[in-house]
Short mmCIF file of N, CA and C in Angstrom, two decimals:
data_model
loop_
_atom_site.label_atom_id
_atom_site.label_comp_id
_atom_site.label_asym_id
_atom_site.label_seq_id
_atom_site.Cartn_x
_atom_site.Cartn_y
_atom_site.Cartn_z
N MET A 10 25.80 -31.37 27.09
CA MET A 10 25.46 -30.45 28.32
C MET A 10 26.62 -29.98 29.03
N THR A 11 26.79 -28.47 29.01
CA THR A 11 27.83 -27.85 29.65
C THR A 11 28.25 -28.41 31.18
N VAL A 12 29.51 -28.41 31.26
CA VAL A 12 30.21 -28.87 32.55
C VAL A 12 31.26 -27.61 32.64
N TYR A 13 31.46 -27.63 34.03
CA TYR A 13 32.18 -26.31 34.51
C TYR A 13 33.09 -26.92 35.69
N HIS A 14 34.50 -26.89 35.57
CA HIS A 14 35.36 -27.44 36.08
C HIS A 14 36.44 -26.47 36.96
N ILE A 15 36.15 -26.65 38.41
CA ILE A 15 36.68 -25.57 38.99
C ILE A 15 37.72 -25.93 39.87
N VAL A 16 39.23 -25.35 39.87
CA VAL A 16 40.30 -25.83 40.10
C VAL A 16 40.68 -24.85 41.14
N GLN A 17 41.37 -25.14 42.39
CA GLN A 17 41.86 -24.35 43.53
C GLN A 17 43.12 -24.67 43.73
N PHE A 18 44.06 -23.93 43.95
CA PHE A 18 45.45 -23.91 44.31
C PHE A 18 45.96 -23.23 45.69
N GLN A 19 46.80 -24.21 46.33
CA GLN A 19 47.42 -23.64 47.36
C GLN A 19 48.78 -23.69 47.12
N PHE A 20 49.77 -22.84 46.63
CA PHE A 20 50.99 -22.63 46.50
C PHE A 20 51.82 -22.95 47.93
N LYS A 21 52.91 -23.64 47.84
CA LYS A 21 53.95 -24.09 48.88
C LYS A 21 54.27 -22.46 49.11
N ALA A 22 54.81 -22.59 50.37
CA ALA A 22 54.83 -21.09 51.34
C ALA A 22 56.12 -20.57 50.52
N LEU A 23 57.14 -21.39 50.53
CA LEU A 23 58.37 -20.66 50.00
C LEU A 23 58.48 -20.39 48.34
N VAL A 24 57.39 -20.56 47.65
CA VAL A 24 57.17 -20.45 46.30
C VAL A 24 57.35 -18.78 46.11
N PRO A 25 58.38 -18.49 45.37
CA PRO A 25 58.42 -16.85 44.92
C PRO A 25 57.19 -16.29 44.45
N PRO A 26 56.71 -15.00 44.59
CA PRO A 26 55.52 -14.58 44.17
C PRO A 26 55.71 -14.58 42.42
N ASP A 27 56.78 -14.26 41.89
CA ASP A 27 56.62 -14.47 40.46
C ASP A 27 56.36 -15.78 39.85
N GLU A 28 56.89 -16.87 40.42
CA GLU A 28 56.58 -18.22 40.01
C GLU A 28 55.19 -18.33 40.20
N ASP A 29 54.25 -18.00 41.11
CA ASP A 29 52.87 -18.62 41.31
C ASP A 29 52.01 -17.71 40.16
N LYS A 30 52.59 -16.35 40.20
CA LYS A 30 52.20 -15.67 38.68
C LYS A 30 52.23 -16.14 37.71
N ALA A 31 53.23 -16.88 37.24
CA ALA A 31 53.80 -17.39 35.99
C ALA A 31 52.91 -18.66 35.71
N ALA A 32 52.94 -19.54 36.93
CA ALA A 32 51.99 -20.46 37.06
C ALA A 32 50.59 -20.23 36.75
N CYS A 33 50.14 -19.40 37.45
CA CYS A 33 48.61 -18.89 37.24
C CYS A 33 48.32 -18.37 35.58
N GLN A 34 49.43 -17.50 34.90
CA GLN A 34 49.31 -17.34 33.60
C GLN A 34 49.04 -18.68 32.64
N ARG A 35 49.97 -19.56 32.94
CA ARG A 35 49.64 -20.73 32.32
C ARG A 35 48.46 -21.42 32.42
N VAL A 36 48.07 -21.44 33.63
CA VAL A 36 46.63 -21.87 33.56
C VAL A 36 45.81 -21.06 32.57
N LEU A 37 45.55 -19.88 32.64
CA LEU A 37 45.02 -18.98 31.84
C LEU A 37 45.41 -19.17 30.28
N ASP A 38 46.66 -19.50 30.10
CA ASP A 38 47.00 -19.68 28.50
C ASP A 38 46.09 -20.91 27.96
N LEU A 39 45.50 -21.99 29.05
CA LEU A 39 45.21 -23.32 28.42
C LEU A 39 44.07 -23.01 27.58
N GLU A 40 43.34 -21.93 27.85
CA GLU A 40 42.33 -21.50 26.97
C GLU A 40 42.43 -21.42 25.33
N THR A 41 43.72 -21.04 25.06
CA THR A 41 44.07 -21.41 23.52
C THR A 41 44.86 -22.36 23.06
N ASN A 42 45.52 -22.92 24.30
CA ASN A 42 46.39 -23.77 24.34
C ASN A 42 46.15 -25.48 24.00
N CYS A 43 44.84 -25.45 24.69
CA CYS A 43 44.00 -26.54 24.58
C CYS A 43 43.32 -26.83 23.11
N LEU A 44 43.49 -27.61 22.19
CA LEU A 44 43.00 -27.80 20.68
C LEU A 44 42.24 -29.28 21.07
N HIS A 45 41.03 -29.19 20.50
CA HIS A 45 40.38 -30.33 20.31
C HIS A 45 40.92 -31.05 19.30
N PRO A 46 40.81 -32.46 19.50
CA PRO A 46 41.65 -33.29 19.06
C PRO A 46 41.38 -33.72 17.28
N ALA A 47 39.81 -33.54 17.14
CA ALA A 47 39.54 -33.47 15.67
C ALA A 47 39.46 -32.05 15.01
N SER A 48 39.07 -31.27 15.43
CA SER A 48 38.89 -29.72 14.86
C SER A 48 40.35 -28.96 14.72
N GLN A 49 41.25 -29.35 15.92
CA GLN A 49 42.27 -28.76 16.40
C GLN A 49 42.26 -27.11 16.46
N LYS A 50 40.96 -26.92 16.86
CA LYS A 50 40.60 -25.57 17.62
C LYS A 50 40.34 -25.62 19.11
N PRO A 51 40.65 -24.49 19.57
CA PRO A 51 40.38 -24.20 21.13
C PRO A 51 39.03 -24.63 21.61
N TYR A 52 38.80 -25.68 22.39
CA TYR A 52 37.83 -26.17 22.92
C TYR A 52 37.00 -25.78 24.58
N VAL A 53 38.22 -25.25 25.23
CA VAL A 53 37.86 -24.41 26.22
C VAL A 53 36.72 -23.36 26.05
N LYS A 54 35.70 -23.20 26.41
CA LYS A 54 34.65 -22.31 26.22
C LYS A 54 34.84 -21.00 26.94
N VAL A 55 35.35 -21.27 28.24
CA VAL A 55 35.30 -20.06 29.17
C VAL A 55 36.39 -20.44 30.00
N LEU A 56 37.33 -19.63 30.38
CA LEU A 56 38.55 -19.84 31.34
C LEU A 56 38.78 -18.47 32.11
N GLY A 57 38.65 -18.52 33.37
CA GLY A 57 38.91 -17.29 34.31
C GLY A 57 39.57 -17.63 35.34
N GLY A 58 39.93 -16.72 36.11
CA GLY A 58 40.72 -16.95 37.61
C GLY A 58 41.75 -16.18 38.09
N GLY A 59 41.92 -16.48 39.24
CA GLY A 59 43.25 -15.54 39.88
C GLY A 59 43.08 -15.52 41.19
N LYS A 60 43.99 -14.56 41.84
CA LYS A 60 44.27 -14.78 43.35
C LYS A 60 42.99 -14.41 44.17
N ASP A 61 42.96 -15.32 45.22
CA ASP A 61 41.54 -14.98 45.83
C ASP A 61 41.58 -13.83 46.98
N ASN A 62 40.43 -13.50 46.79
CA ASN A 62 40.00 -11.99 47.46
C ASN A 62 38.68 -11.91 48.14
N SER A 63 38.45 -13.30 48.75
CA SER A 63 37.31 -13.67 49.54
C SER A 63 37.15 -12.65 50.90
N LEU A 64 36.05 -12.00 51.21
CA LEU A 64 36.18 -11.49 52.76
C LEU A 64 35.39 -12.41 53.56
N GLU A 65 35.01 -13.72 53.18
CA GLU A 65 34.52 -14.49 53.93
C GLU A 65 35.42 -15.58 54.81
N GLY A 66 36.58 -15.67 54.74
CA GLY A 66 37.48 -16.43 55.30
C GLY A 66 37.03 -17.84 55.50
N GLN A 67 36.66 -18.04 54.43
CA GLN A 67 36.43 -19.70 54.18
C GLN A 67 37.21 -20.63 53.05
N GLN A 68 38.41 -20.11 52.80
CA GLN A 68 39.33 -20.58 51.78
C GLN A 68 40.08 -21.78 52.27
N HIS A 69 40.23 -22.01 53.46
CA HIS A 69 40.69 -23.50 53.92
C HIS A 69 42.05 -23.61 53.51
N GLY A 70 42.91 -22.29 52.95
CA GLY A 70 44.26 -22.44 52.79
C GLY A 70 44.34 -22.38 51.15
N MET A 71 43.38 -22.43 50.32
CA MET A 71 43.41 -22.28 48.68
C MET A 71 43.80 -20.77 48.53
N THR A 72 44.51 -20.39 47.92
CA THR A 72 45.01 -18.93 47.42
C THR A 72 44.65 -18.74 46.00
N HIS A 73 44.37 -19.55 45.12
CA HIS A 73 44.06 -19.20 43.74
C HIS A 73 42.95 -20.27 43.15
N ALA A 74 42.02 -19.80 42.40
CA ALA A 74 40.82 -20.53 41.85
C ALA A 74 40.68 -19.99 40.38
N PHE A 75 40.21 -21.08 39.45
CA PHE A 75 40.06 -20.85 38.30
C PHE A 75 38.84 -21.96 37.72
N ILE A 76 38.31 -21.25 36.76
CA ILE A 76 37.25 -21.99 36.47
C ILE A 76 36.92 -22.01 34.96
N LEU A 77 36.67 -23.25 34.47
CA LEU A 77 36.92 -23.72 33.13
C LEU A 77 35.30 -24.33 32.67
N GLN A 78 35.12 -23.79 31.47
CA GLN A 78 33.65 -24.29 30.89
C GLN A 78 33.96 -25.24 29.43
N PHE A 79 33.10 -26.07 29.67
CA PHE A 79 33.45 -27.02 28.65
C PHE A 79 31.87 -27.42 27.94
N GLU A 80 31.62 -27.34 26.53
CA GLU A 80 30.61 -27.68 26.26
C GLU A 80 29.77 -28.92 26.47
N ASN A 81 30.51 -30.14 26.73
CA ASN A 81 30.13 -31.29 27.21
C ASN A 81 31.13 -31.92 27.86
N GLU A 82 30.55 -33.20 28.46
CA GLU A 82 31.51 -34.11 29.13
C GLU A 82 32.59 -34.68 28.35
N ASP A 83 32.22 -35.18 27.24
CA ASP A 83 33.75 -35.60 26.55
C ASP A 83 34.39 -34.57 26.34
N ASP A 84 34.45 -33.32 26.41
CA ASP A 84 35.59 -32.45 26.20
C ASP A 84 36.32 -32.21 27.50
N ARG A 85 35.38 -32.19 28.53
CA ARG A 85 35.99 -32.05 30.06
C ARG A 85 36.67 -33.21 30.25
N ARG A 86 36.41 -34.46 29.68
CA ARG A 86 37.32 -35.79 30.11
C ARG A 86 38.60 -35.58 29.34
N TYR A 87 38.34 -35.27 28.02
CA TYR A 87 39.55 -35.02 27.19
C TYR A 87 40.89 -34.22 27.65
N HIS A 88 40.31 -33.16 28.35
CA HIS A 88 41.20 -32.19 29.01
C HIS A 88 41.61 -32.88 30.21
N VAL A 89 41.23 -33.43 31.00
CA VAL A 89 41.41 -33.78 32.14
C VAL A 89 42.41 -35.02 32.10
N GLU A 90 42.23 -36.02 30.96
CA GLU A 90 42.85 -37.29 30.88
C GLU A 90 43.85 -37.38 29.95
N LYS A 91 43.70 -36.27 28.59
CA LYS A 91 44.55 -36.78 27.44
C LYS A 91 45.07 -35.61 26.96
N ASP A 92 44.63 -34.36 26.92
CA ASP A 92 45.10 -32.98 26.41
C ASP A 92 46.78 -32.71 26.73
N PRO A 93 47.42 -33.07 25.84
CA PRO A 93 48.90 -32.57 25.92
C PRO A 93 49.24 -31.49 26.66
N ALA A 94 48.40 -30.43 26.14
CA ALA A 94 48.91 -29.30 26.82
C ALA A 94 48.35 -29.11 28.58
N GLN A 95 47.42 -29.61 29.00
CA GLN A 95 46.73 -29.53 29.99
C GLN A 95 47.61 -30.59 30.63
N LEU A 96 47.94 -31.73 30.36
CA LEU A 96 49.04 -32.79 31.01
C LEU A 96 50.42 -32.01 31.47
N GLU A 97 50.78 -31.38 30.12
CA GLU A 97 52.28 -30.64 30.33
C GLU A 97 51.98 -29.55 31.89
N PHE A 98 50.98 -28.56 31.59
CA PHE A 98 50.67 -28.03 32.61
C PHE A 98 50.71 -28.51 34.13
N ALA A 99 50.13 -29.41 34.05
CA ALA A 99 49.78 -30.30 35.61
C ALA A 99 50.95 -30.50 35.92
N ALA A 100 51.75 -31.09 35.10
CA ALA A 100 53.30 -31.50 35.72
C ALA A 100 54.14 -30.43 36.02
N SER A 101 53.84 -29.38 35.30
CA SER A 101 54.73 -28.48 35.47
C SER A 101 54.72 -27.62 36.75
N ILE A 102 53.30 -27.89 37.52
CA ILE A 102 53.29 -27.22 38.52
C ILE A 102 53.21 -28.02 40.12
N ARG A 103 53.42 -29.18 39.53
CA ARG A 103 52.83 -30.31 40.62
C ARG A 103 53.84 -30.02 41.91
N ASP A 104 55.31 -29.83 41.68
CA ASP A 104 56.19 -29.40 42.83
C ASP A 104 56.15 -27.99 43.59
N ILE A 105 55.38 -27.22 43.03
CA ILE A 105 55.28 -26.00 43.74
C ILE A 105 53.61 -25.76 44.56
N LEU A 106 52.85 -26.73 44.37
CA LEU A 106 51.72 -26.79 44.98
C LEU A 106 51.51 -27.62 46.46
N GLU A 107 50.90 -26.96 47.36
CA GLU A 107 50.72 -27.43 48.56
C GLU A 107 49.37 -28.42 48.36
N GLU A 108 48.62 -27.98 47.75
CA GLU A 108 47.15 -28.72 47.71
C GLU A 108 46.73 -28.17 46.51
N VAL A 109 45.71 -28.87 45.83
CA VAL A 109 44.69 -28.77 45.04
C VAL A 109 43.45 -29.34 45.23
N GLN A 110 42.38 -28.55 45.13
CA GLN A 110 41.30 -29.05 45.10
C GLN A 110 40.26 -28.90 43.80
N VAL A 111 39.50 -29.84 43.27
CA VAL A 111 38.93 -29.91 42.04
C VAL A 111 37.47 -30.05 42.25
N ILE A 112 36.42 -29.38 41.79
CA ILE A 112 35.17 -29.91 41.73
C ILE A 112 34.63 -29.37 40.26
N ASP A 113 33.93 -30.23 39.62
CA ASP A 113 33.27 -30.18 38.40
C ASP A 113 31.56 -29.99 38.68
N PHE A 114 30.62 -29.37 37.82
CA PHE A 114 29.42 -29.55 37.82
C PHE A 114 28.81 -29.24 36.58
N THR A 115 27.63 -29.97 36.50
CA THR A 115 26.76 -29.45 35.33
C THR A 115 25.36 -28.68 35.76
N PRO A 116 25.47 -27.40 35.38
CA PRO A 116 24.27 -26.58 35.69
C PRO A 116 23.03 -27.28 35.96
N GLY A 117 22.24 -27.19 37.25
CA GLY A 117 20.96 -27.51 37.30
C GLY A 117 20.92 -29.46 37.68
N VAL A 118 21.87 -29.92 37.73
CA VAL A 118 22.13 -31.09 38.05
C VAL A 118 22.52 -31.07 39.66
N PHE A 119 20.97 -31.54 40.29
CA PHE A 119 21.60 -31.39 42.11
C PHE A 119 21.83 -32.98 42.59
#
């Protein structure tokens, strides 16, 4: 069953714009850099995101958002807990983030 993984970032105030842009590009690169352990093929079905441009003013400090789609819960779990590309990326941005929010959902499950 499809799982969506939504990640929101708030970069620290003193992070240069080129550094947060580079971090955002590394998020987007996960679509091809994350390989399934059995097939060695990309398993992130969809990945998109970017800088906030909402008109509603409900961002609560979050400045960037990304959504990833996985075919199933096992792929999502592998991504979050074991994928070397994802773990390396997460470690690379830890020091430049003020806040991170993550929410996952399965369509139609309320």
